[in-house]
Coordinates of C-alpha atoms in Angstrom, one line a residue:
Chain R
X1 CA 108.7 87.3 -62.2
X2 CA 111.3 89.0 -60.1
X3 CA 112.7 85.6 -59.1
X4 CA 114.6 85.3 -62.3
X5 CA 116.8 88.2 -61.3
X6 CA 119.2 88.4 -58.4
X7 CA 118.4 91.1 -55.8
X8 CA 119.7 94.2 -57.7
X9 CA 121.8 95.6 -54.9
X10 CA 123.3 92.3 -53.8
X11 CA 127.0 91.6 -54.4
X12 CA 126.1 88.6 -56.6
X13 CA 124.1 90.9 -58.9
X14 CA 126.9 93.5 -59.0
X15 CA 129.5 90.8 -59.8
X16 CA 127.2 89.3 -62.5
X17 CA 126.7 92.8 -64.1
X18 CA 130.5 93.6 -64.0
X19 CA 131.3 90.2 -65.5
X20 CA 128.6 90.9 -68.1
X21 CA 130.6 93.8 -69.3
X22 CA 133.9 91.8 -69.3
X23 CA 132.4 88.8 -71.1
X24 CA 130.7 91.0 -73.7
X25 CA 134.0 92.9 -74.5
X26 CA 135.9 89.6 -74.6
X27 CA 133.4 88.1 -77.0
X28 CA 133.6 91.2 -79.2
X29 CA 137.4 91.0 -79.2
X30 CA 137.3 87.3 -80.0
X31 CA 135.1 88.0 -83.0
X32 CA 137.3 90.7 -84.4
X33 CA 140.6 89.5 -85.8
X34 CA 141.6 93.1 -86.6
X35 CA 141.3 94.1 -83.0
X36 CA 143.3 91.0 -81.9
X37 CA 146.0 91.9 -84.4
X38 CA 146.0 95.5 -83.2
X39 CA 146.6 94.6 -79.6
X40 CA 150.0 93.3 -80.6
X41 CA 150.8 95.1 -83.8
X42 CA 151.7 98.6 -82.5
X43 CA 153.5 97.5 -79.4
X44 CA 155.6 95.1 -81.5
X45 CA 156.4 97.8 -84.1
X46 CA 157.6 100.1 -81.2
X47 CA 159.6 97.3 -79.7
X48 CA 161.3 96.5 -83.0
X49 CA 162.0 100.2 -83.7
X50 CA 163.5 100.9 -80.3
X51 CA 165.2 97.5 -80.2
X52 CA 167.1 98.2 -83.4
X53 CA 168.0 101.7 -82.1
X54 CA 169.2 100.0 -79.0
X55 CA 171.2 97.5 -80.9
X56 CA 172.9 100.3 -82.8
X57 CA 173.7 102.2 -79.6
X58 CA 175.1 99.0 -78.1
X59 CA 177.7 98.9 -80.9
X60 CA 178.6 102.5 -79.9
X61 CA 179.2 101.3 -76.4
X62 CA 176.7 103.5 -74.7
X63 CA 176.4 102.1 -71.2
X64 CA 173.0 101.3 -69.6
X65 CA 171.1 103.1 -72.4
X66 CA 170.2 99.7 -74.0
X67 CA 168.3 98.4 -71.1
X68 CA 166.7 101.9 -70.3
X69 CA 165.3 102.1 -73.8
X70 CA 163.8 98.7 -73.9
X71 CA 162.5 99.0 -70.3
X72 CA 161.0 102.3 -71.3
X73 CA 159.3 100.8 -74.3
X74 CA 157.7 98.0 -72.2
X75 CA 156.5 100.2 -69.4
X76 CA 155.2 102.9 -71.9
X77 CA 153.0 100.2 -73.5
X78 CA 151.4 99.6 -70.1
X79 CA 150.5 103.3 -69.7
X80 CA 149.4 103.7 -73.3
X81 CA 147.3 100.6 -73.5
X82 CA 145.7 101.1 -70.1
X83 CA 144.6 104.5 -71.3
X84 CA 143.4 103.6 -74.8
X85 CA 141.8 100.3 -74.0
X86 CA 139.4 101.8 -71.5
X87 CA 138.4 104.6 -73.9
X88 CA 138.0 102.2 -76.8
X89 CA 135.7 99.9 -74.8
X90 CA 133.4 102.9 -74.1
X91 CA 133.6 104.3 -77.6
X92 CA 132.6 100.9 -79.0
X93 CA 129.3 101.2 -77.2
X94 CA 128.8 104.5 -79.1
X95 CA 130.0 103.2 -82.4
X96 CA 127.7 100.2 -82.2
X97 CA 124.7 102.4 -81.1
X98 CA 124.5 100.3 -78.0
X99 CA 125.1 102.9 -75.4
X100 CA 121.4 103.5 -74.7
X101 CA 120.9 99.8 -74.1
X102 CA 123.7 99.8 -71.5
X103 CA 122.6 103.0 -69.9
X104 CA 119.0 101.8 -69.4
X105 CA 120.2 98.6 -67.8
X106 CA 120.6 98.3 -64.0
X107 CA 124.4 98.4 -64.5
X108 CA 125.7 101.3 -62.4
X109 CA 128.3 103.7 -63.7
X110 CA 130.8 102.3 -61.1
X111 CA 130.1 98.7 -62.2
X112 CA 130.5 99.8 -65.9
X113 CA 133.8 101.4 -65.2
X114 CA 135.0 98.4 -63.1
X115 CA 134.0 96.1 -66.0
X116 CA 136.0 98.2 -68.5
X117 CA 139.0 98.3 -66.1
X118 CA 139.0 94.5 -65.6
X119 CA 138.9 93.9 -69.3
X120 CA 141.5 96.4 -70.1
X121 CA 143.8 94.9 -67.5
X122 CA 143.5 91.5 -69.2
X123 CA 144.5 93.0 -72.5
X124 CA 147.4 95.0 -71.1
X125 CA 148.8 91.9 -69.3
X126 CA 148.4 89.8 -72.5
X127 CA 150.2 92.5 -74.6
X128 CA 153.0 93.1 -72.2
X129 CA 153.6 89.4 -71.7
X130 CA 154.0 88.8 -75.4
X131 CA 156.2 91.9 -75.7
X132 CA 158.4 90.8 -72.8
X133 CA 158.9 87.4 -74.6
X134 CA 159.8 89.2 -77.8
X135 CA 162.2 91.5 -76.1
X136 CA 163.9 88.6 -74.5
X137 CA 164.0 86.5 -77.7
X138 CA 165.2 89.3 -80.0
X139 CA 167.4 91.4 -77.7
X140 CA 168.1 89.3 -74.7
X141 CA 166.2 91.8 -72.5
X142 CA 164.4 90.3 -69.5
X143 CA 161.8 92.0 -67.4
X144 CA 163.8 90.6 -64.4
X145 CA 165.9 93.8 -64.9
X146 CA 163.1 95.7 -63.2
X147 CA 163.7 93.6 -60.1
X148 CA 161.1 93.9 -57.4
X149 CA 160.0 97.2 -59.0
X150 CA 158.2 95.3 -61.8
X151 CA 154.8 95.0 -60.1
X152 CA 154.7 98.5 -58.5
X153 CA 156.0 100.2 -61.7
X154 CA 153.3 98.5 -63.8
X155 CA 150.6 99.0 -61.2
X156 CA 151.3 102.8 -60.9
X157 CA 151.3 103.2 -64.7
X158 CA 148.1 101.2 -65.0
X159 CA 146.3 103.5 -62.6
X160 CA 147.6 106.6 -64.4
X161 CA 146.5 105.1 -67.7
X162 CA 143.0 104.5 -66.4
X163 CA 142.8 108.0 -65.2
X164 CA 143.8 109.3 -68.6
X165 CA 141.2 107.0 -70.2
X166 CA 138.5 108.4 -67.9
X167 CA 139.4 111.9 -69.0
X168 CA 138.9 110.8 -72.6
X169 CA 135.5 109.3 -71.8
X170 CA 134.5 112.4 -69.9
X171 CA 135.5 114.6 -72.8
X172 CA 133.3 112.5 -75.2
X173 CA 130.4 112.7 -72.7
X174 CA 130.8 116.4 -72.4
X175 CA 131.6 117.4 -76.0
X176 CA 130.2 114.6 -78.1
X177 CA 131.8 112.1 -80.4
X178 CA 134.1 114.7 -82.0
X179 CA 136.1 114.7 -78.8
X180 CA 137.2 111.1 -79.3
X181 CA 140.5 112.5 -80.6
X182 CA 141.1 113.5 -76.9
X183 CA 140.5 109.9 -75.9
X184 CA 143.2 108.7 -78.3
X185 CA 145.8 111.4 -77.9
X186 CA 145.9 112.5 -74.3
X187 CA 148.4 109.8 -73.3
X188 CA 150.8 111.2 -76.0
X189 CA 150.8 114.5 -74.1
X190 CA 152.3 112.7 -71.2
X191 CA 154.9 110.9 -73.3
X192 CA 157.5 113.7 -73.7
X193 CA 157.0 114.9 -70.2
X194 CA 157.4 111.6 -68.4
X195 CA 161.0 110.9 -69.2
X196 CA 160.3 107.5 -70.7
X197 CA 163.3 107.3 -72.9
X198 CA 165.5 109.9 -71.2
X199 CA 166.1 111.3 -67.7
X200 CA 163.9 114.2 -66.5
X201 CA 167.1 116.2 -66.1
X202 CA 167.4 116.7 -69.8
X203 CA 164.2 118.7 -69.9
X204 CA 164.2 122.5 -69.6
X205 CA 163.9 123.5 -65.9
X206 CA 160.2 124.8 -66.1
X207 CA 159.2 121.6 -67.9
X208 CA 161.0 119.5 -65.3
X209 CA 158.8 121.2 -62.6
X210 CA 155.7 120.2 -64.5
X211 CA 157.0 116.7 -65.2
X212 CA 157.3 115.9 -61.5
X213 CA 153.5 116.2 -61.2
X214 CA 153.2 113.1 -63.3
X215 CA 153.3 109.8 -61.6
X216 CA 154.9 108.3 -64.7
X217 CA 158.0 110.5 -64.3
X218 CA 158.6 109.0 -60.9
X219 CA 158.1 105.5 -62.2
X220 CA 160.5 105.9 -65.2
X221 CA 163.2 107.6 -63.0
X222 CA 162.7 104.8 -60.6
X223 CA 163.1 102.2 -63.4
X224 CA 166.4 103.8 -64.4
X225 CA 167.6 103.8 -60.8
X226 CA 166.8 100.1 -60.4
X227 CA 168.3 99.1 -63.8
X228 CA 171.5 101.0 -62.9
X229 CA 171.8 98.6 -60.0
X230 CA 170.4 101.0 -57.3
X231 CA 167.8 100.1 -54.7
X232 CA 164.1 100.5 -55.3
X233 CA 163.4 104.2 -54.8
X234 CA 160.5 104.0 -52.4
X235 CA 160.3 107.8 -52.1
X236 CA 159.6 108.0 -55.9
X237 CA 157.0 105.2 -55.7
X238 CA 155.2 106.8 -52.8
X239 CA 155.1 110.1 -54.8
X240 CA 153.7 108.3 -57.8
X241 CA 151.1 106.5 -55.7
X242 CA 150.0 109.7 -54.0
X243 CA 149.7 111.5 -57.3
X244 CA 147.8 108.4 -58.8
X245 CA 145.3 108.5 -56.0
X246 CA 144.7 112.3 -56.4
X247 CA 144.4 112.0 -60.2
X248 CA 142.1 109.0 -60.0
X249 CA 139.9 110.8 -57.6
X250 CA 139.8 113.9 -59.7
X251 CA 139.1 112.0 -62.9
X252 CA 136.3 109.9 -61.3
X253 CA 134.7 113.2 -60.2
X254 CA 135.2 114.6 -63.7
X255 CA 133.5 111.4 -65.1
X256 CA 130.6 111.7 -62.7
X257 CA 130.1 115.4 -63.6
X258 CA 130.3 114.7 -67.4
X259 CA 127.7 111.9 -67.0
X260 CA 125.4 114.3 -65.1
X261 CA 126.0 116.9 -67.8
X262 CA 125.2 114.4 -70.6
X263 CA 122.0 113.4 -68.9
X264 CA 121.0 116.9 -68.3
X265 CA 121.6 118.0 -71.9
X266 CA 120.1 114.9 -73.6
X267 CA 123.5 113.9 -75.0
X268 CA 123.3 110.2 -74.2
X269 CA 120.2 110.0 -76.4
X270 CA 122.0 111.4 -79.3
X271 CA 125.2 109.3 -79.4
X272 CA 125.4 107.2 -82.5
X273 CA 122.7 109.2 -84.4
Chain Z
X1 CA 98.3 99.1 -59.0
X2 CA 100.2 102.1 -60.5
X3 CA 103.7 101.2 -61.3
X4 CA 104.8 104.4 -63.1
X5 CA 103.9 107.8 -61.9
X6 CA 105.4 110.8 -63.6
X7 CA 104.3 114.2 -62.4
X8 CA 104.8 117.7 -64.0
X9 CA 107.8 116.7 -66.0
X10 CA 109.5 119.4 -68.0
X11 CA 112.5 119.6 -70.2
X12 CA 114.0 122.3 -72.3
X13 CA 117.0 122.1 -74.6
X14 CA 118.2 125.7 -75.0
X15 CA 115.3 127.7 -76.4
X16 CA 113.3 124.6 -77.3
X17 CA 110.7 123.3 -74.9
X18 CA 110.8 119.5 -75.5
X19 CA 108.3 118.5 -72.7
X20 CA 106.1 120.8 -70.7
X21 CA 104.2 119.9 -67.5
X22 CA 103.6 116.3 -68.5
X23 CA 102.0 113.9 -66.0
X24 CA 101.4 110.3 -66.8
X25 CA 100.6 107.1 -65.0
X26 CA 100.8 103.4 -66.1
X27 CA 99.2 100.7 -64.1
X28 CA 100.2 97.0 -63.9
X29 CA 99.3 95.1 -67.1
X30 CA 98.3 98.3 -68.9
X31 CA 99.5 99.1 -72.4
X32 CA 99.8 102.9 -72.9
X33 CA 100.7 104.7 -76.1
X34 CA 102.4 108.0 -76.6
X35 CA 101.5 109.4 -80.0
X36 CA 102.4 112.5 -81.8
X37 CA 104.2 114.0 -84.7
X38 CA 108.0 113.8 -84.9
X39 CA 109.4 116.3 -82.4
X40 CA 106.3 116.2 -80.2
X41 CA 108.4 115.1 -77.2
X42 CA 107.6 111.4 -77.1
X43 CA 111.2 110.1 -77.1
X44 CA 112.3 112.8 -74.7
X45 CA 109.6 111.7 -72.4
X46 CA 110.5 108.0 -72.7
X47 CA 114.2 108.9 -72.1
X48 CA 113.3 110.8 -69.0
X49 CA 111.4 107.8 -67.7
X50 CA 114.4 105.6 -68.4
X51 CA 116.9 107.9 -66.6
X52 CA 118.7 108.8 -69.8
X53 CA 117.7 112.5 -69.6
X54 CA 117.3 114.3 -66.3
X55 CA 114.1 116.4 -66.2
X56 CA 114.4 120.1 -65.4
X57 CA 111.3 119.8 -63.2
X58 CA 108.9 117.1 -62.0
X59 CA 109.2 113.7 -60.4
X60 CA 109.3 110.1 -61.6
X61 CA 108.4 107.2 -59.3
X62 CA 108.3 103.6 -60.4
X63 CA 107.3 100.7 -58.3
X64 CA 107.0 103.1 -55.4
X65 CA 110.6 104.3 -55.7
X66 CA 112.1 107.5 -56.9
X67 CA 114.0 106.8 -60.2
X68 CA 116.8 109.3 -59.5
X69 CA 117.5 107.8 -56.1
X70 CA 116.9 104.1 -56.8
X71 CA 118.1 103.8 -60.3
X72 CA 119.5 100.3 -60.1
X73 CA 116.5 98.8 -58.4
X74 CA 114.0 100.5 -60.7
X75 CA 115.9 99.7 -63.9
X76 CA 116.2 96.0 -63.0
X77 CA 112.4 95.8 -63.4
X78 CA 112.2 97.8 -66.6
X79 CA 113.5 97.1 -70.2
X80 CA 113.6 99.0 -73.4
X81 CA 113.8 98.5 -77.2
X82 CA 113.8 101.1 -79.9
X83 CA 114.2 101.1 -83.7
X84 CA 117.1 103.6 -83.4
X85 CA 119.4 101.7 -81.1
X86 CA 121.4 98.7 -82.0
X87 CA 123.3 95.8 -80.4
X88 CA 127.1 95.1 -80.8
X89 CA 127.5 94.0 -84.4
X90 CA 130.5 91.7 -83.9
X91 CA 128.8 89.5 -81.3
X92 CA 126.7 86.4 -82.0
X93 CA 123.0 86.6 -81.2
X94 CA 123.5 84.3 -78.2
X95 CA 126.5 86.3 -77.0
X96 CA 124.5 89.5 -77.1
X97 CA 121.6 88.1 -75.2
X98 CA 124.0 86.4 -72.7
X99 CA 125.8 89.6 -72.0
X100 CA 122.6 91.5 -71.4
X101 CA 121.2 88.7 -69.3
X102 CA 124.2 89.3 -67.0
X103 CA 123.8 93.1 -67.1
X104 CA 120.3 92.5 -65.8
X105 CA 121.7 90.3 -63.1
X106 CA 119.7 87.2 -64.0
X107 CA 120.2 84.1 -61.9
X108 CA 120.3 81.6 -64.8
X109 CA 121.3 83.6 -67.9
X110 CA 121.8 80.7 -70.2
X111 CA 118.4 79.1 -69.5
X112 CA 116.6 82.5 -70.0
X113 CA 118.5 83.2 -73.3
X114 CA 117.5 79.7 -74.5
X115 CA 113.8 80.4 -73.6
X116 CA 113.8 83.7 -75.5
X117 CA 115.6 82.3 -78.5
X118 CA 112.8 79.7 -78.8
X119 CA 110.0 82.3 -78.1
X120 CA 111.3 84.6 -80.9
X121 CA 112.1 81.8 -83.2
X122 CA 115.8 82.8 -83.3
X123 CA 117.3 79.3 -83.4
X124 CA 118.5 79.6 -87.0
X125 CA 120.2 83.0 -86.2
X126 CA 121.6 82.2 -82.8
X127 CA 125.1 81.5 -84.0
X128 CA 125.2 84.4 -86.4
X129 CA 126.8 87.8 -85.7
X130 CA 124.4 90.7 -85.2
X131 CA 125.9 92.6 -88.2
X132 CA 124.9 89.7 -90.5
X133 CA 121.2 90.0 -89.7
X134 CA 118.6 92.0 -91.5
X135 CA 117.0 95.0 -89.8
X136 CA 113.9 93.0 -89.1
X137 CA 115.9 90.1 -87.6
X138 CA 117.9 92.6 -85.4
X139 CA 114.6 94.0 -84.2
X140 CA 113.5 90.6 -83.1
X141 CA 116.8 90.2 -81.1
X142 CA 116.3 93.7 -79.6
X143 CA 112.8 92.6 -78.4
X144 CA 114.2 89.3 -77.0
X145 CA 116.8 91.4 -75.2
X146 CA 114.0 93.6 -73.9
X147 CA 112.2 90.6 -72.3
X148 CA 115.3 89.1 -70.7
X149 CA 114.5 90.3 -67.2
X150 CA 110.7 89.6 -67.6
X151 CA 110.2 93.4 -67.1
X152 CA 107.3 94.7 -65.2
X153 CA 107.4 97.8 -67.4
X154 CA 108.5 97.5 -71.0
X155 CA 109.3 100.8 -72.8
X156 CA 109.1 100.5 -76.6
X157 CA 110.0 103.3 -78.9
X158 CA 108.6 102.4 -82.4
X159 CA 109.2 98.7 -81.7
X160 CA 108.0 97.3 -85.0
X161 CA 109.2 100.1 -87.3
X162 CA 111.7 97.8 -89.1
X163 CA 109.5 94.7 -89.3
X164 CA 107.6 93.4 -92.3
X165 CA 103.8 93.1 -91.8
X166 CA 104.0 89.4 -91.0
X167 CA 106.8 89.7 -88.4
X168 CA 105.2 92.9 -87.0
X169 CA 101.9 91.1 -86.6
X170 CA 103.5 88.2 -84.8
X171 CA 105.5 90.4 -82.5
X172 CA 102.4 92.4 -81.6
X173 CA 100.7 89.2 -80.7
X174 CA 103.6 88.1 -78.6
X175 CA 103.8 91.4 -76.8
X176 CA 100.0 91.3 -76.2
X177 CA 100.4 87.8 -74.7
X178 CA 103.2 89.1 -72.4
X179 CA 101.0 91.8 -71.1
X180 CA 98.1 89.4 -70.5
X181 CA 100.0 86.5 -69.0
X182 CA 102.7 88.3 -67.0
X183 CA 100.9 91.5 -66.1
X184 CA 103.7 93.4 -67.6
X185 CA 102.9 97.0 -68.4
X186 CA 104.0 98.7 -71.6
X187 CA 104.6 102.2 -72.7
X188 CA 104.8 102.5 -76.5
X189 CA 105.4 105.1 -79.1
X190 CA 104.4 104.2 -82.7
X191 CA 103.4 105.7 -86.0
X192 CA 101.4 102.6 -86.8
X193 CA 97.8 103.5 -85.7
X194 CA 96.4 100.0 -86.3
X195 CA 99.1 98.6 -84.0
X196 CA 98.2 101.1 -81.3
X197 CA 94.4 100.4 -81.7
X198 CA 95.1 96.7 -81.4
X199 CA 97.5 96.8 -78.5
X200 CA 96.9 99.8 -76.3
X201 CA 94.4 100.3 -73.5
X202 CA 95.1 104.0 -73.2
X203 CA 96.5 106.6 -75.6
X204 CA 98.1 110.0 -75.0
X205 CA 98.5 112.4 -77.9
X206 CA 101.4 114.8 -77.5
X207 CA 101.9 118.0 -79.3
X208 CA 104.6 120.7 -78.6
X209 CA 105.8 118.7 -75.5
X210 CA 102.3 118.5 -73.9
X211 CA 99.6 115.9 -73.7
X212 CA 96.7 117.3 -75.6
X213 CA 94.3 114.4 -75.6
X214 CA 94.0 111.1 -73.7
X215 CA 91.7 108.1 -73.6
X216 CA 91.0 104.8 -75.2
X217 CA 91.0 104.5 -79.0
X218 CA 87.2 104.4 -79.0
X219 CA 86.9 107.3 -76.6
X220 CA 89.3 109.5 -78.7
X221 CA 87.5 108.6 -81.9
X222 CA 84.2 109.6 -80.3
X223 CA 85.6 112.8 -78.9
X224 CA 87.0 113.9 -82.2
X225 CA 84.2 112.6 -84.3
X226 CA 86.6 110.3 -86.2
X227 CA 86.2 106.9 -87.8
X228 CA 89.5 105.6 -86.4
X229 CA 92.7 106.5 -84.6
X230 CA 94.4 107.5 -87.9
X231 CA 91.8 110.2 -88.4
X232 CA 92.2 111.3 -84.7
X233 CA 95.9 111.6 -85.2
X234 CA 95.5 113.8 -88.3
X235 CA 92.9 116.0 -86.5
X236 CA 95.1 116.4 -83.4
X237 CA 98.3 117.0 -85.5
X238 CA 96.6 119.6 -87.7
X239 CA 95.0 121.4 -84.7

């Protein structure tokens, strides 16, 4: 009987289980036109809104601001979607009362998270590609403006987004379904502090000090440096990478603790009741 | 051969003792029932055995391995279905089964899914989304999912609660065949006493988180001077 299964600890089995999560989420997305629509709807609304603001500012001859705003909108979407998509994928298991089935399968927590991350990466890349095309078509803004910073900027924001998503999942595991508001809104706490649409220098001094603890602040400052024609600010990227590693480590530990708490208090059994 | 060995399990939720000093074994090919009133501790016990709830005390060994330390290896040989869990509503029946076949690390997921679709007579439903199925049809898909990895231990929490008598009868026959032909063991909770009499080799009655009586249906009926298991249940439940 056991011959129908791969050895459970083999890499082939791990890959199969991770791809099981990815394929399942892709199938669910394909079957939900509303979710497909939603991937592009909000980013497009933001792009149009800021695009028109930009077009107005352009007529007022405000230098650089045009590109900064559109660049900020595009990179903000990377952060926001990375955070929300990973939380949504987990919440969908709760909403569909399927979490127990997943939790009693041999899928490990790490494999589950890797599956969620891989799928969210696909959605982020899709959304940002479409938005980049729109930004170019409507406003003549090309992501080439990020120069060689494009990949590191996006990568650093993705990792921060996943960390924020993990905090949201941990909150739901610890406090129950009512905490899903944290999963949705945490990324918006970052938004005013990260200098997405303005330089960190405009923030009050105490807030600036706080802001530099966010990897996103270094990324958006770096983006403005590059778009102003400056070199890629490696010092900022290294700070952002270091902070990302620390936050990802901390949020993984938080997730592991929250899962242990949920198992100890019987919370997994009660989700979706 | 004993495949499940739980010793001195205990679980409290705040002031409530859900399970107290519970020990249980299940041998290969054996069908064991946990019976009791709502709140007796049956589901908590099953969830501890599946690793969903961490016991406060006691140990769980399956297939000679400690569940807490060998979770992935143990759970690859176990499966589960319950009337209170569901499967992703947006997915087609084949997509659900295919996804779970992969979560269980099957070598040939598509072939196994096709086998189970045939076994559970799901062909007419295979290309329909889960949300479009009746509760009885969803239960059949749940049970098909529960057999994907040909589990050596199948844990079923009120498996036929949503089925009509005909479908329930057929599923019971199918599960019985599975135990006989594959040597799969089953641990079942149910409020259907005829189902338990028909399927189970051994029955444990739970009350207040403890096992208060155990034996075959005939042994229990004899011990309680009852005509059938239903009467035993009422006598145990009413003290």
